[in-house]
Coordinates of C-alpha atoms and ligand atoms in Angstrom, one line a residue:
M1408 CA 96.0 34.6 206.8
G1409 CA 99.6 35.0 207.5
K1410 CA 101.8 38.0 206.8
D1411 CA 102.4 39.7 203.3
S1412 CA 105.5 38.6 202.5
L1413 CA 108.1 36.0 200.9
T1414 CA 110.7 34.5 202.9
V1415 CA 113.6 33.2 200.9
T1416 CA 116.6 31.3 201.9
D1417 CA 119.7 31.5 199.9
N1418 CA 121.1 28.2 200.1
R1419 CA 124.7 29.2 199.1
T1420 CA 125.1 31.5 202.5
G1421 CA 122.2 29.6 204.4
K1422 CA 121.1 33.7 205.1
S1423 CA 117.3 34.1 205.0
Y1424 CA 115.5 37.5 203.4
E1425 CA 112.0 38.9 204.3
L1426 CA 110.5 40.3 200.7
P1427 CA 107.4 42.3 201.3
I1428 CA 104.4 41.3 199.0
E1429 CA 102.6 44.1 197.6
D1430 CA 99.8 43.6 194.8
G1431 CA 100.4 40.2 194.3
T1432 CA 104.4 41.0 193.5
I1433 CA 107.6 41.3 195.0
R1434 CA 110.0 43.8 194.0
G1435 CA 112.7 42.9 191.7
M1436 CA 115.2 45.3 193.4
D1437 CA 114.4 43.9 196.7
L1438 CA 116.2 40.9 195.3
R1439 CA 119.5 42.7 195.0
Q1440 CA 120.3 42.5 198.8
I1441 CA 121.1 39.1 198.5
K1442 CA 124.4 38.2 198.2
T1443 CA 127.1 35.6 198.6
G1444 CA 129.7 38.4 199.6
P1445 CA 130.6 42.0 199.3
E1446 CA 131.9 41.7 196.0
D1447 CA 128.7 40.0 194.6
F1448 CA 126.5 42.2 192.4
G1449 CA 123.2 40.9 194.4
L1450 CA 120.6 38.4 193.1
M1451 CA 118.5 39.5 189.7
S1452 CA 115.7 37.9 188.0
Y1453 CA 115.6 36.7 184.5
D1454 CA 112.5 36.8 182.6
P1455 CA 112.7 37.1 178.8
A1456 CA 109.6 38.6 177.1
F1457 CA 108.3 39.6 180.6
M1458 CA 106.7 36.5 181.3
N1459 CA 106.1 36.9 184.5
T1460 CA 107.3 40.4 185.5
A1461 CA 104.7 43.6 185.9
S1462 CA 106.9 46.6 184.1
C1463 CA 104.7 49.1 185.7
K1464 CA 101.4 49.7 187.9
S1465 CA 98.3 50.9 185.8
R1466 CA 94.7 51.9 186.0
I1467 CA 93.8 52.4 182.4
S1468 CA 92.8 48.3 181.1
F1469 CA 92.1 45.0 182.9
I1470 CA 92.3 41.6 181.5
D1471 CA 91.3 38.1 183.6
G1472 CA 92.3 35.8 180.7
D1473 CA 90.9 33.0 182.4
K1474 CA 87.8 34.3 182.4
G1475 CA 87.7 36.2 179.1
I1476 CA 87.3 39.4 181.0
L1477 CA 88.6 42.7 179.3
R1478 CA 87.5 46.2 181.0
Y1479 CA 88.8 49.8 180.4
R1480 CA 88.9 51.9 183.4
G1481 CA 86.5 49.4 185.3
Y1482 CA 84.2 49.4 182.3
P1483 CA 83.4 45.7 181.0
I1484 CA 84.3 45.6 176.9
E1485 CA 80.6 44.4 176.1
Q1486 CA 78.9 47.5 177.6
L1487 CA 81.6 50.2 175.8
A1488 CA 80.9 48.2 172.5
E1489 CA 77.3 47.9 172.6
R1490 CA 76.7 51.7 174.1
S1491 CA 79.8 53.8 173.8
T1492 CA 81.6 55.3 170.4
Y1493 CA 85.3 55.5 170.2
L1494 CA 86.0 58.8 170.7
E1495 CA 83.6 58.4 174.0
T1496 CA 86.0 55.4 174.8
A1497 CA 89.5 57.3 173.6
Y1498 CA 88.2 59.9 176.2
L1499 CA 87.6 57.4 179.1
L1500 CA 91.0 56.0 178.4
V1501 CA 93.2 59.4 178.0
K1502 CA 91.2 61.4 181.1
G1503 CA 90.2 58.1 183.2
E1504 CA 86.2 58.9 183.7
L1505 CA 83.6 58.8 180.9
P1506 CA 83.0 62.4 179.5
K1507 CA 80.1 64.6 180.8
P1508 CA 77.9 65.8 177.6
S1509 CA 79.8 69.1 177.5
H1510 CA 82.9 67.6 178.0
L1511 CA 82.6 65.3 175.1
A1512 CA 81.4 67.6 173.0
A1513 CA 84.7 69.6 173.4
F1514 CA 86.6 66.8 173.2
T1515 CA 85.1 65.8 170.1
T1516 CA 85.6 69.2 168.4
N1517 CA 89.1 69.4 169.6
I1518 CA 89.7 66.1 167.5
T1519 CA 87.8 67.1 164.8
H1520 CA 89.7 70.5 164.3
H1521 CA 93.3 68.6 164.3
T1522 CA 92.4 66.3 161.4
I1523 CA 94.4 67.9 158.7
I1524 CA 97.9 67.2 158.4
H1525 CA 100.5 70.1 157.4
E1526 CA 100.6 70.0 153.5
N1527 CA 104.6 69.1 153.8
I1528 CA 103.9 65.8 155.1
K1529 CA 101.9 65.3 151.7
L1530 CA 105.2 65.7 150.0
F1531 CA 106.7 63.1 151.6
I1532 CA 104.1 60.5 151.5
D1533 CA 104.3 61.1 147.8
G1534 CA 108.0 60.6 147.9
F1535 CA 107.4 56.6 148.6
H1536 CA 106.8 53.9 146.0
Y1537 CA 103.3 53.1 145.0
D1538 CA 103.6 50.0 146.3
A1539 CA 104.8 51.1 149.7
H1540 CA 103.6 49.4 152.7
P1541 CA 101.1 52.0 154.4
M1542 CA 102.4 51.0 158.1
G1543 CA 105.9 51.7 157.0
I1544 CA 104.3 54.9 155.4
L1545 CA 102.5 55.6 159.0
V1546 CA 105.5 55.0 161.1
S1547 CA 107.4 57.4 158.9
T1548 CA 104.9 60.3 159.3
V1549 CA 103.9 60.1 162.7
G1550 CA 107.6 60.2 163.3
A1551 CA 108.0 63.4 161.5
L1552 CA 105.3 65.0 163.3
S1553 CA 107.6 65.6 166.0
T1554 CA 109.4 68.3 163.5
F1555 CA 106.2 69.9 162.6
Y1556 CA 105.1 70.3 166.4
P1557 CA 108.6 70.9 168.4
E1558 CA 107.0 72.3 171.5
A1559 CA 105.8 68.5 171.8
K1560 CA 109.1 68.2 173.7
K1561 CA 107.4 69.8 176.7
I1562 CA 106.1 66.4 178.6
F1563 CA 105.9 67.5 181.3
D1564 CA 103.7 70.8 180.4
P1565 CA 99.9 69.4 181.0
E1566 CA 98.6 71.6 178.4
S1567 CA 101.3 70.1 175.6
R1568 CA 100.5 66.8 176.6
R1569 CA 97.0 67.8 176.1
I1570 CA 97.2 69.2 172.7
Q1571 CA 99.6 66.4 171.3
T1572 CA 97.0 63.5 172.7
H1573 CA 94.6 65.3 170.5
R1574 CA 96.8 65.5 167.5
L1575 CA 97.8 62.0 167.8
I1576 CA 94.2 60.3 167.8
A1577 CA 93.3 62.8 165.4
K1578 CA 95.9 62.7 162.5
M1579 CA 96.5 59.2 162.3
P1580 CA 93.4 58.4 160.4
T1581 CA 94.4 61.2 158.2
M1582 CA 98.1 59.9 157.6
A1583 CA 96.9 56.3 157.3
A1584 CA 94.0 57.2 154.7
F1585 CA 96.5 59.3 152.7
A1586 CA 98.6 56.3 152.4
Y1587 CA 96.0 54.2 151.3
R1588 CA 95.4 56.8 148.7
H1589 CA 98.9 57.0 147.8
S1590 CA 99.2 53.3 147.1
I1591 CA 96.6 53.3 145.0
G1592 CA 97.2 56.1 142.9
M1593 CA 94.2 58.0 144.2
P1594 CA 93.9 61.8 145.0
Y1595 CA 94.4 62.5 148.7
A1596 CA 90.6 63.1 150.2
Y1597 CA 90.9 65.7 152.8
P1598 CA 88.8 65.4 156.2
D1599 CA 85.0 66.7 156.6
N1600 CA 84.3 67.9 159.8
D1601 CA 80.7 67.2 159.5
L1602 CA 81.3 63.5 159.6
S1603 CA 82.1 61.1 162.9
Y1604 CA 85.7 60.0 163.4
T1605 CA 85.0 56.6 161.9
G1606 CA 82.5 58.2 158.9
N1607 CA 85.7 60.8 158.2
F1608 CA 87.9 57.9 157.9
L1609 CA 85.9 56.1 155.5
N1610 CA 85.6 59.6 153.7
M1611 CA 89.3 59.8 153.5
L1612 CA 89.9 56.5 152.3
F1613 CA 86.8 56.0 149.9
K1614 CA 85.8 59.3 148.7
M1615 CA 85.8 59.2 144.8
T1616 CA 84.1 62.3 142.7
E1617 CA 80.8 62.8 144.7
L1618 CA 80.7 66.5 146.6
K1619 CA 80.0 64.6 149.8
Y1620 CA 80.7 61.4 151.1
Q1621 CA 78.2 59.7 152.5
P1622 CA 79.4 57.0 155.0
N1623 CA 77.0 53.6 155.0
P1624 CA 75.8 53.9 158.9
A1625 CA 76.1 50.1 159.6
L1626 CA 79.6 50.1 158.3
E1627 CA 80.2 53.4 160.2
R1628 CA 78.8 52.0 163.2
A1629 CA 81.0 48.5 162.7
L1630 CA 84.2 50.1 162.0
D1631 CA 83.4 52.4 165.5
V1632 CA 82.7 49.2 167.7
L1633 CA 86.0 47.5 165.9
F1634 CA 87.9 50.7 166.9
I1635 CA 86.7 50.5 170.6
L1636 CA 87.8 46.9 170.9
H1637 CA 91.4 48.0 169.6
A1638 CA 91.5 50.8 172.3
D1639 CA 94.0 49.4 174.5
H1640 CA 95.0 45.9 176.0
E1641 CA 97.2 46.7 178.9
Q1642 CA 101.0 45.8 178.5
N1643 CA 101.3 44.1 175.1
C1644 CA 104.0 44.5 172.8
S1645 CA 103.6 47.9 171.2
T1646 CA 102.2 49.5 174.3
N1647 CA 105.3 48.4 176.1
A1648 CA 107.4 50.0 173.2
M1649 CA 105.7 53.2 174.0
R1650 CA 106.2 52.9 177.6
S1651 CA 109.9 52.0 177.1
V1652 CA 110.8 54.9 174.4
G1653 CA 108.8 57.4 176.1
S1654 CA 110.4 57.0 179.0
S1655 CA 113.7 58.7 177.4
Q1656 CA 111.4 61.7 177.6
V1657 CA 111.5 61.9 174.2
D1658 CA 108.2 63.7 172.3
P1659 CA 105.0 61.5 171.8
Y1660 CA 105.1 61.3 168.4
S1661 CA 108.5 59.7 168.3
A1662 CA 107.1 57.1 171.0
T1663 CA 104.3 56.5 169.0
A1664 CA 106.2 55.4 166.0
A1665 CA 107.9 53.2 168.2
A1666 CA 104.5 51.6 168.9
T1667 CA 103.5 51.6 165.2
A1668 CA 106.3 49.8 164.8
A1669 CA 106.2 47.3 167.3
L1670 CA 102.6 46.6 165.9
Y1671 CA 103.9 46.2 162.0
G1672 CA 105.6 42.7 163.0
P1673 CA 103.4 39.5 162.1
L1674 CA 103.4 38.5 165.8
H1675 CA 101.4 41.4 166.7
G1676 CA 99.3 43.5 164.3
G1677 CA 99.6 40.9 161.5
A1678 CA 97.8 37.8 162.5
N1679 CA 94.2 38.8 160.7
E1680 CA 95.9 38.7 157.6
A1681 CA 97.4 35.4 158.5
V1682 CA 93.9 34.5 159.0
I1683 CA 92.6 35.2 155.9
R1684 CA 95.5 33.6 154.1
M1685 CA 94.8 30.4 156.1
L1686 CA 91.1 30.6 155.3
M1687 CA 92.1 31.1 151.6
E1688 CA 94.5 28.0 151.8
I1689 CA 91.7 25.9 153.1
G1690 CA 89.7 27.1 150.4
S1691 CA 86.2 24.9 151.3
V1692 CA 84.3 23.7 154.0
D1693 CA 85.3 19.6 153.0
R1694 CA 89.0 20.5 153.2
I1695 CA 88.8 21.7 157.3
P1696 CA 89.2 18.4 158.9
D1697 CA 92.6 17.9 156.7
Y1698 CA 93.6 21.0 158.1
I1699 CA 92.9 20.5 161.7
T1700 CA 94.2 17.4 161.2
R1701 CA 97.7 18.8 160.1
V1702 CA 97.2 21.7 163.2
K1703 CA 97.1 18.6 165.2
A1704 CA 100.0 17.0 163.8
G1705 CA 101.9 20.6 164.8
E1706 CA 102.5 21.2 161.1
V1707 CA 100.6 24.1 160.9
R1708 CA 99.1 26.8 163.3
L1709 CA 95.1 27.8 163.5
M1710 CA 95.4 31.1 163.0
G1711 CA 93.3 33.6 165.3
F1712 CA 93.4 30.7 167.8
G1713 CA 95.1 31.2 171.1
H1714 CA 96.5 34.0 173.1
R1715 CA 98.9 34.4 175.7
V1716 CA 96.7 35.9 178.1
Y1717 CA 93.2 34.5 177.0
K1718 CA 92.6 31.0 178.0
N1719 CA 89.3 31.4 177.3
Y1720 CA 87.1 32.9 174.5
D1721 CA 88.6 36.6 174.0
P1722 CA 85.9 38.5 174.5
R1723 CA 86.5 40.9 171.9
A1724 CA 86.0 37.8 169.6
K1725 CA 82.4 37.4 170.4
I1726 CA 81.5 41.0 169.8
I1727 CA 83.3 40.9 166.6
K1728 CA 81.4 37.9 165.7
E1729 CA 77.9 40.2 166.0
V1730 CA 79.3 42.9 164.3
A1731 CA 80.5 40.5 161.4
D1732 CA 76.4 39.7 160.8
E1733 CA 75.6 43.2 160.6
V1734 CA 78.5 44.0 158.1
F1735 CA 77.8 41.2 155.8
E1736 CA 74.1 42.3 156.0
V1737 CA 75.2 45.6 153.9
T1738 CA 78.3 43.9 152.1
G1739 CA 77.3 40.3 151.2
R1740 CA 78.4 37.4 152.7
S1741 CA 81.7 36.2 152.3
A1742 CA 82.9 32.9 151.4
L1743 CA 85.6 32.5 153.8
L1744 CA 83.0 33.5 156.7
D1745 CA 81.6 30.1 156.1
I1746 CA 85.1 28.4 156.2
A1747 CA 85.8 30.2 159.5
L1748 CA 82.4 29.1 161.3
E1749 CA 82.8 25.7 160.4
L1750 CA 86.5 25.6 161.6
E1751 CA 85.2 27.1 164.6
R1752 CA 82.6 24.9 165.2
I1753 CA 84.8 22.0 164.7
A1754 CA 87.9 23.3 166.5
L1755 CA 85.8 24.1 169.9
A1756 CA 84.4 20.4 169.9
D1757 CA 87.9 18.9 169.1
D1758 CA 90.0 17.5 172.5
Y1759 CA 92.8 18.9 171.1
F1760 CA 91.9 22.4 171.4
I1761 CA 89.8 22.4 174.3
S1762 CA 92.4 20.6 176.3
H1763 CA 95.0 23.4 175.1
K1764 CA 92.7 26.0 175.8
L1765 CA 92.6 27.2 172.6
Y1766 CA 89.7 29.5 171.7
P1767 CA 89.4 32.2 169.0
N1768 CA 90.8 35.7 169.2
V1769 CA 89.9 39.2 168.0
D1770 CA 91.8 38.3 165.0
F1771 CA 89.9 35.1 164.0
Y1772 CA 87.1 37.3 162.7
S1773 CA 88.4 41.0 162.4
G1774 CA 90.3 40.1 158.9
I1775 CA 87.2 39.0 157.4
I1776 CA 85.1 41.7 158.3
Y1777 CA 87.6 44.5 156.9
Q1778 CA 87.8 42.6 153.9
A1779 CA 84.2 42.8 153.2
M1780 CA 84.1 46.2 153.9
G1781 CA 86.8 46.9 151.2
F1782 CA 90.0 47.1 153.1
P1783 CA 93.3 45.5 151.5
M1784 CA 95.2 43.4 153.7
D1785 CA 98.1 45.8 154.2
M1786 CA 95.7 48.1 156.0
F1787 CA 94.8 45.4 158.6
P1788 CA 97.7 46.8 160.8
V1789 CA 96.7 50.0 160.2
L1790 CA 93.1 49.8 161.2
F1791 CA 94.5 48.2 164.4
A1792 CA 97.2 51.3 164.9
I1793 CA 94.6 54.2 164.7
P1794 CA 92.4 52.9 167.4
R1795 CA 95.6 51.8 169.6
T1796 CA 96.8 55.5 169.2
A1797 CA 94.4 56.5 172.4
G1798 CA 95.8 53.6 174.5
W1799 CA 98.9 54.5 173.9
V1800 CA 99.1 57.9 174.6
A1801 CA 96.9 57.2 178.0
Q1802 CA 99.8 54.6 179.1
W1803 CA 102.1 57.2 178.1
S1804 CA 101.4 60.0 180.3
E1805 CA 100.3 57.6 183.2
M1806 CA 103.9 56.2 182.6
L1807 CA 105.2 60.1 182.6
L1808 CA 103.2 60.9 185.8
D1809 CA 104.4 57.9 188.0
E1810 CA 106.8 58.6 190.5
D1811 CA 108.0 54.9 190.3
Q1812 CA 109.2 55.1 187.0
K1813 CA 112.5 55.8 185.2
I1814 CA 114.4 55.2 182.0
A1815 CA 113.6 51.7 181.1
R1816 CA 116.6 50.0 181.2
P1817 CA 116.9 46.4 181.7
R1818 CA 119.8 44.3 183.2
Q1819 CA 121.5 41.5 181.1
I1820 CA 123.1 38.1 182.1
Y1821 CA 126.5 38.6 180.1
L1822 CA 127.6 35.3 178.8
G1823 CA 130.4 36.4 176.2
P1824 CA 134.3 36.1 176.6
D1825 CA 136.0 37.4 179.5
E1826 CA 138.5 40.2 179.0
R1827 CA 141.0 39.6 176.2
D1828 CA 143.9 41.4 174.8
Y1829 CA 143.3 42.9 171.4
V1830 CA 145.5 40.9 168.4
P1831 CA 146.4 43.7 165.2
V1832 CA 144.6 42.0 162.1
S1833 CA 148.2 41.1 160.5
E1834 CA 149.0 38.8 163.4
R1835 CA 145.6 37.0 163.5
G1836 CA 146.1 34.8 160.7
D1837 CA 143.9 33.8 157.9
Ligands
CMC1293 N1 97.1 26.4 166.9 C1 97.8 25.2 166.8 N2 98.3 25.2 168.7 C2 98.3 26.1 169.2 C3 98.2 27.7 168.4 C4 97.4 27.6 167.7 N3 96.9 28.9 167.0 N4 98.6 28.4 169.7 C5 98.8 27.5 170.6 N5 98.9 26.2 169.9 C6 99.5 25.2 171.1 C7 100.8 25.2 171.2 O1 101.5 24.2 169.8 C8 101.5 24.7 172.5 O2 101.3 23.4 172.6 P1 101.9 22.2 173.0 O3 102.1 22.8 174.7 O4 101.4 20.8 173.1 O5 103.4 22.5 172.7 C9 100.3 25.4 173.4 O6 99.3 25.5 172.4 C10 100.9 26.6 173.9 O7 101.4 27.5 173.0 P2 102.4 28.8 172.6 O8 102.8 29.2 171.3 O9 103.3 28.2 173.9 O10 101.3 29.7 173.5 P3 101.7 31.5 173.7 O11 101.0 31.9 174.5 O12 103.4 31.8 173.6 O13 101.4 31.9 172.3 C11 100.0 33.3 170.4 C12 100.0 32.5 172.2 C13 98.6 33.7 170.6 C14 101.2 33.4 169.8 C15 99.9 31.2 169.9 O14 98.4 31.0 170.5 C16 99.6 31.5 168.0 O15 100.6 31.2 167.8 N6 98.2 31.7 167.8 C17 97.8 31.9 166.1 C18 98.2 33.4 166.0 C19 97.4 34.7 166.4 O16 96.2 34.2 166.4 N7 97.7 35.3 167.1 C20 96.7 36.4 167.2 C21 97.0 37.3 168.8 S1 95.9 38.0 169.5 C22 96.5 39.5 168.9 C23 96.7 40.5 170.1 O17 95.9 40.5 171.4 O18 97.1 41.6 169.8

């Protein structure tokens, strides 16, 4: 094996440069020495959408898209989904190791005791229109938390970071559930500390007049598994937003508002809703071949298929399919599931999808499950934001403690006009 370096020859000057290769990457800043003369700024790389640029070193989640592998802190997602709980997985993401029993008990108590939100937050949730999108409400309320906890500014104080982390993981479900109750005109249901994280979330969403809400154990566990699957996913759009905004050293509530806003976009948190709409449009199993023909003609996309990173079955989609069976045992089978199963069967045997390496992703089945559990489509991205909060705060802390990191500030290639003189409006003609 040769040296861990890359030799680049600049054909403009004939000069050669040796750039070190570390962890399969060269440093972008090493390109800057490549100049045509003293006036030259130096070479930069152009990489819109970060298609081939690592923005950080991370020890949190690992994806191998060709093999269909996802691990959190080294643990395969399949093992966590089968044997862990969301709160234990959140601990793993935030702290780096699985907790000992006493540490898990303390973490669970801390999260449980931070679920209540200040009564004033209810007042501004009240101020939203009855049909306000719950994701819009969540973006605003999580950002507003920074005004309730001004000490959150002390981002380099480990104790402050620890408390804000607990508060964020604990309060996201409460704000999300209150946003939902507001949209259906129901009184807010307060957290119940006797219930699990997901059991309590279901309580705050669906409690009616009963004195004590009893979540269905199968649905509670299914939601917990879905939360585990959504907890982190390396440098996706919202995580990048969390790190980028957090790099300005703003408090974590403001950074989480930015991450939540990124997740609101249809290309990120909205694909499972698009799957439901597609399945409703198809309407019945006999109309699937027509739809596949339209996909192959490039008229429409098969929503819930394909991924920027996974070029194999998304490992989360495999687990979700099993969860779907458990949920439908309780809720009864959804007509959309039959269409989805047949659509998947046809697509996976079709040359177009095989040659394009298009496989079901996490969103292909998640929307059908959420719908069967009684969630309206507006709540789908919210159900993504709640569990992703653990990943966001883990990535935010890692960024703050990483000595390589500074305020995120990309370069640009300026293609606008060269210097020109201002002309008063009266002299510009019409
Ligand atoms: N249906 C049909 N053709 C597709 C699809 C699809 N769902 N996805 C990609 N292709 C084709 C595309 O037409 C292109 O073909 P060609 O090379 O012949 O022009 C090729 O595959 C590559 O597509 P791309 O758009 O360049 O791939 P990308 O990596 O930029 O896009 C994607 C990834 C997820 C945006 C895309 O696959 C897609 O639009 N899928 C449907 C939406 C969806 O399910 N999104 C959820 C993603 S998972 C959520 C998460 O992890 O956060």
